[in-house]
């Protein structure tokens, strides 16, 4: 993920590309400069480049084009309507609510994941018996098949017979409706996301902790700083770039969460947990409105991209 | 550091705390396996049963009452197919990016990583429908390729960058072509990386749900789609659902043990989920 950041920097500067060309030219000084010589490495990259274009970039362009069309699959053939689809979105309450829900879901999930992830990283920084095993076990929620995991949570959420309500009553708390309560559906789904992805934050931050220099901490110890002071004024600022990276990747993925929501609530009860991803899915594959769903896709992509740019900016300032 | 409190006491409390956190964390897995060993009556009992006579009936039912082996086969074909194709395309690409610093290609991968998966799915669905490919292995392998390929490229760039350029320069002076150098000098040195990338790509394909649920039909359904389908008919047979969930999750967990060191990098950069 550090590399992702470097790529963005490098592309804005463009200098490294020239460097690569110079190496290529120097290596081939025996032969005249053919097209391939002027673009060293292109034969290696070209096949993947073609796949990227056909499978990823073309669909994005096609979506942009479709977003300007009126196209209901069961109706007349597609025809051009300009920005009508976008204008319609502004008056579509279901769409606007989905945007708000997506943002709330992401905010809850990422904030809790970052806080818990930092706490767990501090815990795991200390040496203890079985640390390696424990660290491995923490990887499991991230790699387990999301659909399978979502089904298990659904079973645990059951308001009548679920084990979560049993555990609540065991400690004297009232039982909850979990995902069946319109107000609790989004936080409950965020809980699944938190369970699944806190380890990622934890491991990124842990990587940061082990990379921190020793000297400032020794100095603080000599100066008699308290544990809290060391954490607040030393560890946390030094970790900020790592925390920013973790938050960036979690935000991008949390915005796009699909599997658990689709499996556990399908957007219900009512539309209480219908995030943008779910609404677009329904619009495209249940109602077959390809035009307006494409307009929503463009907006969705914009939101995700905006988040990324915003967080990369924050990270740049944090590391500067 | 400061030892104001007795070390033993602190150590014990600390270990108990770690155990509690870990137990809470692993509880869903525990509950999945436990439920898969219960009968339907036991699964809807309240308070939930922790001690009971376990049965393997659910596992038998999963394989006997459903074409589960077909779904397993589909998942394997699509997982291996997309991973092999991903390696074939991704290894040279990663080498090219690492050696010649082709940052623009890397940036394209980054955008592909950021874009929501569903923004590809709608156009794919339309195009695949035109060519009558919806429900085919081709459509599924191609869609899963877009999950595995970026992951393979991102992991392998790092590995190729670590190959010392002196070795390649020596081979170049000996008259080897650039492709020979890639194949015979660089590639053998990054084999551990290739294995890691392949396993991660396979896991991600195995787990992919959204693409498969739209692009698969009854004959090409993958395991996650199949287990999702368990919900719709005959109400909620929790025993079978959790048994199937256990069967699906188990291979992933075993594979994870081989590549644990690279999971974080792989998951944060490579996966195109949702």
XYZ file of C-alpha atoms in Angstrom, chain A residues 34 49 79 97 124 131 134 148 170 225 256:
11
model
C 12.882 1.027 -33.062
C -2.839 -3.333 -20.640
C -32.159 6.605 -26.626
C -31.260 8.180 1.440
C 0.099 -6.996 20.014
C 1.591 -14.037 19.905
C -2.929 -15.145 17.910
C -20.491 -17.739 4.544
C -26.711 -13.138 30.206
C 7.087 11.286 30.348
C -18.420 -0.469 -1.549
